[in-house]
XYZ file of C-alpha atoms in Angstrom:
723
model
C -0.175 -25.075 -13.165
C 2.019 -22.203 -13.415
C 4.489 -21.568 -10.517
C 3.296 -18.358 -8.759
C 5.614 -15.228 -9.091
C 8.008 -14.884 -6.501
C 6.724 -11.734 -5.276
C 3.560 -9.570 -4.786
C 3.736 -7.914 -7.482
C 6.811 -6.404 -9.708
C 6.397 -2.669 -8.827
C 6.850 -1.008 -5.493
C 4.340 1.617 -6.770
C 1.653 -0.297 -5.066
C -0.698 0.003 -7.442
C -3.816 -1.904 -7.900
C -3.356 -5.231 -9.757
C -6.139 -6.827 -10.795
C -6.840 -8.709 -7.776
C -7.988 -6.350 -5.984
C -11.673 -4.374 -6.172
C -11.664 -1.518 -8.957
C -11.773 1.322 -6.251
C -9.554 0.104 -3.404
C -5.723 0.552 -5.500
C -3.852 2.396 -4.126
C -0.477 3.818 -4.686
C 3.170 3.701 -3.722
C 2.207 3.938 -0.215
C 0.465 0.910 -0.285
C 4.486 -0.676 -0.529
C 3.466 -4.536 -2.093
C 4.867 -6.920 0.222
C 7.022 -9.692 -0.629
C 4.784 -12.955 -1.762
C 7.150 -15.635 -0.357
C 6.654 -15.624 3.554
C 9.127 -13.866 5.986
C 12.423 -15.788 6.793
C 12.321 -17.273 10.276
C 15.452 -17.772 10.278
C 19.177 -15.877 10.994
C 21.005 -15.264 14.392
C 23.930 -13.121 15.142
C 27.372 -14.655 16.495
C 25.572 -13.848 20.018
C 23.074 -16.917 19.479
C 19.830 -14.569 18.716
C 19.155 -12.169 16.255
C 17.015 -9.002 16.001
C 15.282 -11.235 13.095
C 14.503 -14.032 14.899
C 13.328 -12.002 18.043
C 10.898 -10.080 15.958
C 9.650 -13.298 14.726
C 9.263 -14.796 17.949
C 6.871 -11.228 19.021
C 5.054 -11.599 15.728
C 4.018 -15.296 17.407
C 3.007 -13.448 20.773
C 1.345 -11.045 18.909
C -0.885 -13.725 17.264
C -1.413 -15.672 20.245
C -2.976 -12.319 21.909
C -5.425 -11.963 18.934
C -6.121 -15.628 19.208
C -6.837 -14.655 23.587
C -8.647 -11.087 21.807
C -10.918 -13.849 19.528
C -11.983 -15.700 22.304
C -13.127 -12.617 24.411
C -15.724 -12.176 21.676
C -19.512 -13.061 21.143
C -19.215 -16.952 20.793
C -18.422 -18.334 17.109
C -21.444 -19.362 14.860
C -21.117 -23.180 13.851
C -19.230 -24.119 10.901
C -21.442 -24.196 7.819
C -24.311 -22.255 9.059
C -26.254 -19.576 7.128
C -25.885 -15.914 9.221
C -28.344 -14.590 10.868
C -29.073 -11.728 12.882
C -27.154 -8.674 12.770
C -24.144 -10.309 9.945
C -27.334 -11.231 7.847
C -28.991 -7.963 7.910
C -25.988 -5.673 7.102
C -25.623 -7.822 3.894
C -29.499 -7.265 3.058
C -29.319 -3.906 3.813
C -26.575 -3.150 1.357
C -28.292 -5.247 -1.125
C -31.699 -3.367 -0.595
C -29.696 0.037 -0.291
C -28.242 -1.351 -4.406
C -31.782 -1.735 -5.528
C -33.442 1.525 -4.459
C -35.323 0.025 -1.606
C -35.504 0.690 2.098
C -33.357 -1.271 4.213
C -34.142 -3.252 7.377
C -34.453 -0.843 10.379
C -32.965 -4.006 12.201
C -29.240 -3.872 10.750
C -29.198 -0.563 11.915
C -29.375 0.618 15.650
C -29.384 3.744 16.583
C -26.451 5.522 17.476
C -25.221 4.945 21.287
C -24.532 8.853 22.983
C -20.831 9.425 23.006
C -19.524 8.617 26.218
C -18.163 10.953 28.309
C -14.103 11.458 28.654
C -13.272 8.356 31.614
C -11.432 9.495 34.589
C -7.639 8.570 34.496
C -8.202 5.206 36.134
C -7.992 2.497 33.701
C -8.980 -0.396 33.924
C -5.705 -2.939 34.160
C -3.812 -4.048 30.772
C -3.330 -6.834 29.935
C 0.390 -6.871 28.159
C 2.240 -9.324 25.762
C 3.170 -11.944 27.136
C 7.244 -12.798 27.285
C 8.927 -13.139 24.163
C 10.403 -16.807 23.666
C 14.001 -17.305 22.801
C 14.252 -18.155 19.451
C 12.272 -18.332 16.560
C 9.400 -20.958 16.201
C 10.278 -24.284 14.418
C 9.495 -24.389 10.549
C 8.597 -27.304 9.421
C 10.429 -30.968 8.900
C 11.740 -32.376 5.562
C 9.027 -35.121 5.957
C 6.512 -32.457 6.410
C 7.788 -30.565 3.506
C 7.808 -34.043 1.434
C 4.443 -35.083 2.231
C 3.107 -31.649 1.015
C 4.563 -31.870 -2.314
C 3.641 -34.817 -3.147
C 0.253 -33.927 -2.814
C 1.222 -30.261 -4.766
C 2.814 -33.040 -7.513
C -0.646 -34.763 -7.886
C -2.281 -31.464 -8.512
C -0.278 -30.431 -10.807
C 0.968 -27.072 -8.862
C 5.040 -26.969 -8.677
C 6.973 -29.137 -5.628
C 8.763 -26.189 -4.990
C 5.911 -24.143 -2.965
C 5.998 -27.447 -0.659
C 8.283 -25.482 1.951
C 5.894 -22.297 1.658
C 3.022 -24.507 2.219
C 3.552 -26.269 4.760
C 4.813 -23.348 6.549
C 1.176 -21.245 5.738
C -1.005 -24.483 6.668
C 0.640 -25.610 9.245
C 1.267 -30.078 9.703
C -1.820 -31.018 8.518
C -1.315 -29.396 5.178
C -1.634 -32.337 2.797
C -5.299 -33.430 4.649
C -6.213 -30.023 4.489
C -5.494 -29.770 0.738
C -7.759 -33.035 0.165
C -10.070 -31.687 2.223
C -10.164 -28.451 0.323
C -8.024 -27.554 -2.219
C -8.046 -23.897 -2.762
C -6.643 -23.497 0.460
C -3.301 -23.367 -1.526
C -5.383 -19.772 -2.127
C -3.429 -19.155 1.228
C -0.148 -19.743 0.316
C 1.308 -16.383 -0.655
C 1.529 -15.699 -4.262
C -0.890 -17.889 -5.776
C -3.932 -16.635 -7.816
C -7.557 -17.962 -7.981
C -6.764 -19.415 -11.315
C -3.703 -21.717 -10.344
C -5.756 -22.879 -7.415
C -8.674 -24.014 -9.574
C -6.467 -25.801 -11.799
C -4.933 -27.582 -8.609
C -8.601 -28.374 -7.400
C -9.853 -29.663 -10.597
C -6.677 -32.079 -10.789
C -7.851 -33.055 -6.938
C -11.390 -33.635 -7.374
C -12.281 -33.700 -11.074
C -15.612 -33.233 -12.209
C -16.527 -32.082 -8.413
C -13.788 -28.607 -8.556
C -16.526 -26.050 -10.166
C -16.610 -22.606 -9.652
C -19.583 -22.768 -7.698
C -17.946 -24.965 -4.820
C -18.584 -23.089 -1.709
C -14.739 -23.643 -0.240
C -13.871 -21.699 -3.637
C -16.062 -18.682 -2.635
C -14.659 -18.780 0.778
C -10.958 -19.097 -0.492
C -11.809 -16.447 -3.344
C -13.132 -13.973 -0.349
C -9.947 -14.162 1.704
C -7.973 -13.625 -0.985
C -9.238 -10.665 -1.858
C -9.475 -9.516 1.419
C -5.395 -11.025 1.715
C -4.944 -8.921 -1.533
C -6.508 -5.285 -0.491
C -4.175 -5.957 2.878
C -0.962 -6.142 0.829
C -2.147 -2.428 -0.715
C -2.347 -1.065 2.685
C -6.657 -1.590 3.372
C -7.497 -2.855 7.323
C -11.246 -3.879 4.946
C -13.239 -3.660 2.127
C -16.539 -1.754 1.381
C -18.752 -4.899 1.313
C -20.095 -3.349 -2.571
C -16.606 -3.348 -3.688
C -15.610 -7.247 -2.510
C -19.303 -7.979 -3.987
C -18.067 -6.875 -7.606
C -14.272 -8.204 -6.799
C -15.955 -11.946 -6.406
C -17.776 -11.413 -9.441
C -14.858 -10.670 -11.531
C -13.714 -13.701 -10.669
C -16.018 -15.729 -11.207
C -17.836 -16.642 -7.954
C -21.780 -17.025 -9.257
C -23.168 -15.799 -5.401
C -21.004 -13.513 -4.045
C -23.392 -12.973 -1.863
C -23.578 -16.742 -0.226
C -19.606 -16.638 -0.638
C -18.989 -13.830 2.057
C -22.001 -15.223 4.401
C -19.699 -18.337 4.087
C -16.827 -17.130 4.816
C -18.015 -15.058 8.214
C -20.021 -17.802 9.344
C -16.569 -19.868 9.083
C -15.147 -16.825 11.050
C -12.845 -16.355 8.103
C -13.570 -12.635 7.738
C -15.467 -10.440 10.058
C -18.615 -7.496 8.716
C -18.675 -4.124 10.432
C -20.643 -1.318 10.165
C -19.228 1.973 11.137
C -21.216 5.481 10.385
C -19.790 8.110 8.367
C -20.916 11.776 7.619
C -20.264 11.426 4.455
C -22.400 11.515 1.209
C -22.621 8.383 -1.366
C -22.357 5.797 0.960
C -25.135 2.885 1.817
C -27.806 4.352 4.151
C -29.729 3.422 6.781
C -32.305 4.094 9.256
C -32.003 5.278 12.991
C -35.451 4.967 13.934
C -39.340 6.240 13.144
C -39.929 10.037 13.286
C -42.585 11.267 15.060
C -45.726 11.673 13.459
C -45.327 11.467 9.742
C -43.702 7.539 9.860
C -40.800 9.250 7.992
C -37.869 7.466 9.143
C -34.704 9.445 9.978
C -31.767 8.317 8.291
C -27.725 8.323 8.097
C -25.043 7.227 6.330
C -23.477 3.831 7.191
C -20.428 1.969 5.517
C -20.570 -1.838 5.653
C -17.070 -3.287 5.371
C -15.773 -6.758 5.599
C -11.793 -7.825 6.766
C -9.756 -10.230 7.862
C -9.872 -10.662 11.657
C -6.401 -10.588 11.769
C -6.324 -6.915 11.322
C -9.912 -5.990 12.460
C -8.968 -6.903 16.223
C -4.897 -5.610 15.287
C -6.747 -2.108 14.524
C -9.350 -2.218 17.573
C -6.851 -3.302 20.124
C -4.707 -0.181 18.547
C -7.857 2.040 19.324
C -8.175 0.920 22.782
C -4.422 1.045 23.370
C -4.499 5.189 21.744
C -7.704 5.425 24.000
C -5.909 5.314 26.911
C -2.887 7.406 26.225
C -4.918 10.291 25.085
C -7.455 10.471 28.036
C -4.531 9.034 30.315
C -2.683 11.521 32.396
C 1.102 10.998 32.100
C 3.359 10.493 35.638
C 4.652 13.438 36.427
C 8.354 12.843 36.189
C 9.484 16.099 36.950
C 7.901 19.202 38.163
C 5.842 21.582 36.001
C 8.640 24.038 36.488
C 11.459 21.809 35.907
C 9.501 20.928 32.404
C 9.529 25.117 31.556
C 13.016 25.218 32.370
C 13.665 22.533 29.869
C 11.599 24.081 27.501
C 12.656 27.947 27.470
C 16.343 26.406 26.730
C 15.630 24.964 23.333
C 14.071 27.044 20.690
C 11.387 26.932 18.154
C 9.384 23.533 17.570
C 11.643 21.492 20.223
C 10.733 23.812 22.384
C 6.930 23.075 21.765
C 7.271 19.889 21.836
C 8.871 19.759 25.048
C 6.319 21.524 26.619
C 3.586 19.359 25.322
C 4.973 16.461 26.216
C 5.017 18.065 29.615
C 1.399 17.788 29.609
C 0.013 15.185 27.175
C 0.649 11.078 26.906
C 0.113 11.084 23.279
C 2.009 13.817 21.000
C 2.758 14.019 17.229
C 5.823 15.715 15.564
C 5.747 16.001 11.585
C 8.711 16.946 9.459
C 11.325 16.203 7.101
C 14.727 15.016 8.039
C 15.855 18.374 9.981
C 13.684 18.285 12.252
C 14.415 15.351 13.733
C 16.610 17.806 16.112
C 13.540 18.652 17.631
C 13.027 15.170 18.878
C 16.611 14.845 19.603
C 16.616 17.835 22.232
C 13.346 16.569 23.774
C 15.256 12.732 24.671
C 17.974 14.699 26.236
C 15.963 17.064 27.730
C 13.891 13.950 29.079
C 17.088 12.221 30.464
C 18.347 15.763 32.293
C 14.781 15.471 34.077
C 15.804 11.833 34.980
C 12.773 10.405 33.217
C 14.151 6.645 31.424
C 13.839 7.794 27.917
C 14.233 5.626 24.563
C 13.946 6.512 21.105
C 13.018 4.016 18.070
C 13.729 4.422 14.535
C 12.550 2.389 11.244
C 15.728 0.968 10.299
C 18.897 0.464 11.385
C 20.781 3.343 9.341
C 17.874 5.846 10.706
C 19.175 4.424 13.815
C 22.359 5.454 13.495
C 21.498 8.974 11.834
C 19.434 9.795 14.845
C 21.791 8.994 17.125
C 24.257 11.040 15.977
C 21.841 13.735 16.170
C 21.087 12.902 19.839
C 25.054 13.480 20.373
C 24.798 16.859 18.752
C 22.841 17.880 21.526
C 25.429 17.084 23.609
C 23.696 14.270 25.295
C 26.078 12.488 28.025
C 23.909 8.890 26.705
C 23.042 8.946 23.349
C 23.089 5.488 23.210
C 18.973 4.945 24.161
C 18.500 4.507 20.327
C 17.208 1.647 18.639
C 14.919 0.442 16.532
C 11.245 -0.607 16.651
C 11.705 -4.328 16.126
C 14.608 -4.548 18.219
C 12.802 -2.459 21.098
C 9.414 -4.575 20.499
C 11.347 -7.751 20.807
C 13.567 -7.190 23.469
C 17.003 -7.376 21.592
C 17.784 -3.961 22.259
C 16.172 -1.568 24.307
C 15.063 -0.965 28.377
C 13.705 -4.530 28.842
C 10.424 -4.937 30.458
C 9.076 -4.683 33.354
C 7.395 -7.067 36.136
C 3.941 -6.687 34.150
C 5.539 -7.230 30.703
C 5.434 -3.066 29.721
C 8.141 -1.712 28.349
C 10.466 -0.061 31.211
C 10.095 2.899 30.222
C 8.700 6.607 30.651
C 8.798 8.095 27.437
C 9.054 6.546 24.076
C 9.946 8.819 20.650
C 8.883 6.361 17.662
C 10.670 7.780 14.543
C 9.776 7.010 10.853
C 5.805 6.885 12.464
C 4.256 6.785 8.766
C 5.910 3.260 8.148
C 3.903 1.395 11.573
C 0.749 -0.391 10.281
C -1.650 -1.851 12.254
C -0.101 -4.453 13.885
C 3.297 -3.192 14.712
C 1.759 -0.464 16.124
C -0.970 -1.941 18.310
C 1.495 -4.243 19.946
C 3.340 -1.149 20.683
C 0.447 0.335 22.329
C -0.262 -2.386 23.915
C 3.699 -2.506 25.693
C 3.613 0.974 27.159
C 2.942 1.361 30.784
C 0.333 3.313 32.640
C 1.809 6.748 32.432
C 4.475 6.541 30.186
C 4.374 9.338 27.544
C 4.577 8.526 23.664
C 5.831 10.888 20.430
C 4.697 9.605 17.196
C 7.635 11.880 14.369
C 7.407 11.255 10.906
C 7.729 13.365 7.713
C 3.830 12.524 6.676
C 4.796 13.252 2.668
C 6.816 9.909 2.450
C 5.106 6.600 1.765
C 3.036 5.279 4.151
C 3.176 1.665 5.568
C 3.681 -1.527 3.557
C 1.668 -3.583 6.051
C -2.857 -2.500 6.374
C -3.153 0.777 7.727
C -1.870 4.458 7.612
C -2.166 4.807 11.310
C 0.009 8.200 11.534
C -2.152 9.685 8.893
C -5.201 8.893 10.695
C -4.107 10.036 13.802
C -3.043 13.846 12.284
C -6.715 14.092 10.554
C -8.417 12.720 13.960
C -6.684 15.789 15.512
C -7.173 14.004 19.168
C -3.760 14.778 20.639
C -1.266 17.695 20.493
C 0.794 18.064 16.943
C 3.632 20.185 17.145
C 4.781 20.711 13.281
C 8.533 21.915 12.442
C 9.337 24.564 10.767
C 12.492 24.015 10.336
C 13.437 23.419 6.353
C 15.990 20.437 5.090
C 18.892 22.842 3.573
C 20.052 23.219 0.342
C 19.081 22.659 -3.067
C 18.098 19.033 -2.519
C 16.132 20.295 0.568
C 14.713 23.297 -1.630
C 14.217 20.212 -4.064
C 12.020 17.753 -2.108
C 10.425 20.189 -0.150
C 8.843 21.493 -3.140
C 7.982 17.987 -4.494
C 6.063 17.675 -1.187
C 3.360 20.290 -1.968
C 3.023 19.921 -5.200
C 5.376 21.663 -7.211
C 8.428 20.518 -9.255
C 10.720 23.291 -9.403
C 13.542 24.599 -10.626
C 16.543 24.586 -8.411
C 19.990 26.074 -8.910
C 22.238 23.481 -8.114
C 25.924 24.966 -8.136
C 27.680 21.939 -6.870
C 26.259 19.879 -8.740
C 23.907 18.798 -6.034
C 21.151 17.591 -8.541
C 21.765 16.311 -12.482
C 19.058 15.223 -14.593
C 20.105 12.728 -17.053
C 17.745 12.096 -20.049
C 17.378 8.751 -21.383
C 15.024 7.130 -24.048
C 14.590 3.805 -23.064
C 14.811 1.153 -20.338
C 18.427 0.161 -21.978
C 19.770 3.318 -22.475
C 18.481 3.780 -18.856
C 20.058 0.997 -17.355
C 23.704 2.231 -18.964
C 23.681 5.449 -17.943
C 22.393 3.983 -14.267
C 25.662 1.954 -14.322
C 27.851 4.619 -15.560
C 26.867 6.898 -12.836
C 27.107 4.771 -9.909
C 30.286 3.326 -11.012
C 32.289 6.069 -13.193
C 30.072 9.488 -12.819
C 29.550 9.750 -9.550
C 32.677 8.891 -7.590
C 34.583 10.723 -10.117
C 32.741 14.176 -9.844
C 31.141 14.831 -6.643
C 33.729 12.511 -4.285
C 31.198 10.123 -3.302
C 32.357 5.984 -3.715
C 29.664 3.366 -5.124
C 29.537 1.769 -1.644
C 27.585 4.851 -0.898
C 25.227 5.098 -3.221
C 21.469 3.770 -3.753
C 19.626 3.275 -7.182
C 16.042 3.778 -6.103
C 13.433 2.565 -9.492
C 9.288 1.829 -9.386
C 9.818 -1.823 -9.809
C 11.178 -5.053 -9.208
C 10.533 -5.841 -12.391
C 11.002 -5.147 -15.886
C 13.601 -3.706 -17.872
C 15.057 -1.304 -15.878
C 13.209 -2.709 -11.977
C 15.725 -3.418 -9.428
C 16.357 -7.421 -10.814
C 17.773 -6.154 -14.087
C 19.797 -2.915 -12.452
C 20.985 -5.462 -9.685
C 22.389 -7.787 -12.319
C 23.774 -4.856 -14.715
C 25.660 -3.369 -11.007
C 26.620 -6.351 -9.945
C 28.860 -7.145 -13.250
C 30.789 -4.408 -13.154
C 31.177 -3.461 -9.301
C 31.035 -7.171 -8.090
C 31.433 -9.902 -10.696
C 31.092 -13.321 -9.800
C 29.828 -16.588 -10.052
C 27.434 -16.449 -7.216
C 28.164 -19.491 -5.971
C 26.074 -18.815 -2.618
C 22.501 -18.955 -4.076
C 23.500 -16.353 -6.412
C 25.601 -14.013 -4.514
C 28.972 -13.960 -3.436
C 30.918 -12.104 -0.779
C 30.768 -7.940 -1.313
C 27.352 -8.087 -2.435
C 25.739 -5.072 -1.535
C 22.143 -7.043 -0.318
C 18.733 -5.859 1.249
C 17.606 -8.210 4.018
C 13.564 -8.429 4.444
C 13.522 -10.630 7.776
C 9.863 -10.019 7.796
C 7.245 -8.119 5.656
C 7.806 -4.268 5.249
C 11.518 -4.562 6.600
C 14.483 -3.787 4.453
C 17.792 -4.009 5.914
C 20.523 -2.753 3.769
C 23.782 -4.737 3.913
C 26.765 -6.878 2.552
C 27.492 -10.161 1.598
C 30.018 -11.328 4.379
C 30.423 -15.545 3.217
C 28.907 -18.606 3.211
C 29.225 -21.744 5.173
C 26.865 -24.634 5.663
C 25.379 -22.526 8.502
C 24.005 -20.319 5.844
C 25.022 -16.936 4.083
C 26.977 -14.445 6.475
C 25.653 -10.578 6.311
C 26.675 -7.408 7.451
C 23.759 -4.954 8.279
C 24.600 -1.934 10.155
C 27.014 -3.396 11.639
C 25.438 -6.744 12.749
C 26.311 -9.757 11.693
C 23.537 -11.985 10.417
C 23.399 -15.572 9.216
C 20.573 -16.474 6.910
C 19.364 -20.172 6.909
C 19.935 -21.478 3.606
C 16.395 -22.490 2.584
C 15.329 -18.757 3.426
C 18.086 -16.972 1.066
C 15.880 -17.100 -1.933
C 12.764 -15.313 0.513
C 14.407 -13.079 2.003
C 17.731 -11.192 0.885
C 17.681 -9.690 -2.980
C 20.598 -7.959 -4.151
C 20.539 -4.589 -2.874
C 22.460 -2.396 -5.540
C 19.259 -1.251 -6.464
C 16.036 -0.983 -4.395
C 12.171 -0.032 -4.647
C 11.600 3.670 -2.787
C 9.352 1.255 -0.298
C 12.419 -0.666 0.499
C 14.509 2.403 0.926
C 12.936 4.261 2.916
C 13.594 5.552 6.391
C 17.692 5.220 5.681
C 19.634 7.808 3.481
C 22.659 7.889 1.270
C 25.613 10.569 0.571
C 24.440 9.966 -3.554
C 20.905 8.041 -4.646
C 20.779 7.801 -8.434
C 16.635 7.660 -9.186
C 15.748 5.675 -12.668
C 12.530 6.449 -13.989
C 11.911 4.855 -16.960
C 9.418 5.195 -19.657
C 6.835 2.238 -18.330
C 6.844 3.432 -15.076
C 4.890 6.697 -16.073
C 1.680 5.681 -15.058
C 3.185 4.109 -11.536
C 4.474 7.749 -10.328
C 2.995 9.765 -7.384
C 4.073 12.310 -5.513
C 4.891 10.421 -2.153
C 7.055 7.967 -4.919
C 9.022 10.830 -5.894
C 9.289 12.548 -2.482
C 10.154 9.219 -0.657
C 12.971 8.553 -3.446
C 14.189 11.945 -3.973
C 14.544 12.634 -0.531
C 17.061 9.558 -0.361
C 20.207 11.264 -0.990
C 22.078 13.833 1.073
C 24.869 15.475 -0.663
C 23.696 14.603 -4.640
C 20.679 13.005 -6.559
C 21.144 12.269 -10.183
C 18.014 11.654 -11.913
C 17.618 8.758 -15.219
C 14.964 10.565 -16.726
C 13.065 8.649 -19.145
C 8.971 10.022 -18.492
C 8.918 13.338 -19.310
C 6.089 15.175 -18.536
C 4.771 12.096 -16.277
C 6.976 13.169 -13.632
C 5.567 16.995 -12.948
C 2.498 15.412 -13.823
C 3.022 12.794 -10.952
C 4.336 15.958 -8.410
C 1.612 18.116 -9.183
C -1.875 15.240 -9.509
C -0.975 12.019 -8.002
C -1.509 11.945 -4.588
C -1.896 9.341 -2.402
C -5.235 7.361 -2.638
C -7.205 6.820 0.309
C -6.634 3.671 2.124
C -9.611 2.306 3.841
C -9.550 1.543 7.523
C -11.798 1.699 10.462
C -8.820 3.547 13.467
C -10.702 7.130 12.766
C -14.516 5.156 13.184
C -13.055 3.230 16.377
C -11.535 6.450 18.201
C -14.110 8.728 17.408
C -16.891 7.488 20.244
C -13.820 6.871 22.818
C -11.725 10.239 21.888
C -12.911 14.146 22.384
C -11.324 16.083 19.647
C -8.749 18.502 20.973
C -8.976 22.291 20.030
């Protein structure tokens, strides 16, 4: 068996791979994660790094989900056939597909929508305190035992550490009992797991094995999550199972549900073209009144996170914020501000959840809110997606004349406890107001942990640019909330300045305009092929931009659609390193001075540089913080970083950006990707252009494809729509 790819996909565009059900593909907003699990090591000179604390926080979140699972109804006995609602749901969908009436028992009539609850919420269970360090990785003996099983099955021994991390201490026995468990290791594909199973089981490793069917169900759901979906439509899942050689897709789904490896849901919709089920008998004629229903299957991890998020948001929206400051004081604060900043302050005065939309220049408005909140005596904090975003927003706050612009952190540091207000005795964040920047980057798991961490009576502002790429993880939390209109929304009218602002603003509404750039703010460099694209990119970064624009190479970022290909990040970084920091790559392919991007967890990408390396690992400097990545984690969590994908670059900006559009990327370009990539430049943008008319076509037509999420359906019965 060949070794699986090192990443979940070569393209950052999140385009549908052949592993995902046909209609469940996504655009670049899907943000492909790395296939290898995130590094759990690392630390700073103070003994505890933000990355380590964040991983510990994720362990706490997993424990919370396990507790929530225990509160559900009792599990179905392992191996048992489904009965009741789950089986009826499957039968209903099959009946709809065959043109028959589905059984009425599958879809009971809708319950009346509950009234808006009185503002006296039940006690909320807070996350447990975050442990001091990351959970320990597998020991050498455990890795060696897994390597022996992998080798026996013809799989590369290099997968041993990753497999031991994924499956735990019992990995060797689990793999012998069910070789298709190897599919749980990121990067392994069904055909590779099939070969491993045949080597271990011989003739018993058949395509119709029940274990294989369950494993492929879970693998498809995980691939969908990598593309941003929190669940899959059941018909799409059944079709995909057929495509991957599962003889009885219905039986495979039933087995996965019975074993508790997946969950099934029905969500009522008001849309045509979805399975329809009866809600009851009509009077007199015997005809049945029908309503549209969507049947979904999802991994319990994301399903429970999305339910927890919906509960937390409902608690916020239906609660009354704590009376910090009188109405007159809030009114004076809003009167002292201008435009959308005044509207934002006024909305926050009376609501626990407020959404704020706008581009980079609009950050002045949340900055004004943070300063006003401090003036009113609130314990107010702001959290950005990246360290670069944190520093940029702190500078915005300082421009308001704030005496304490230091209450700005990253969301990861806030939730992990590495930096922020700390937590009160109940485990909630010790604050009155939280402003979350880069809100489109919130996935369902991070958002669930965030809402559960807020104390009763706190205010939450989610601020961001809805035109950028969505989160790397599953869900589209910010977009779902904007569409639902359950809370006040303040849209900034503050445009980004200059030719770059004009260009990017036009892209956001589907127009690629000709923009006057007298100061060479925008330069188009046409190329014929990928080789020329790499050559011209290196020339721009190393020579042309520093000489003509005055921006040094270390302050210029290169953005390209994917990791693979002749003009992907790998090829570009190799060429840029050879020109800008040549060296033998003595430390796992890295040398001191190399620009890198560190991904301690999926969805995070912190730019930095290599400082040195020793027995402790690779020493990095990321936004002023010193981080040590252990040697066994380097290959999985550190890349060269002169060239990034758009999803790695989101949340950060540089004085100059070179966006590379090779010809083979023409079919993968989308408006959100182009908007995000072009928007990474502050002063100068060079576009290495090899896609001809595909660029204006993508801007005009290739909008973000929808993600399948359950958040709107979960919120609908709990929250009244805001006028």
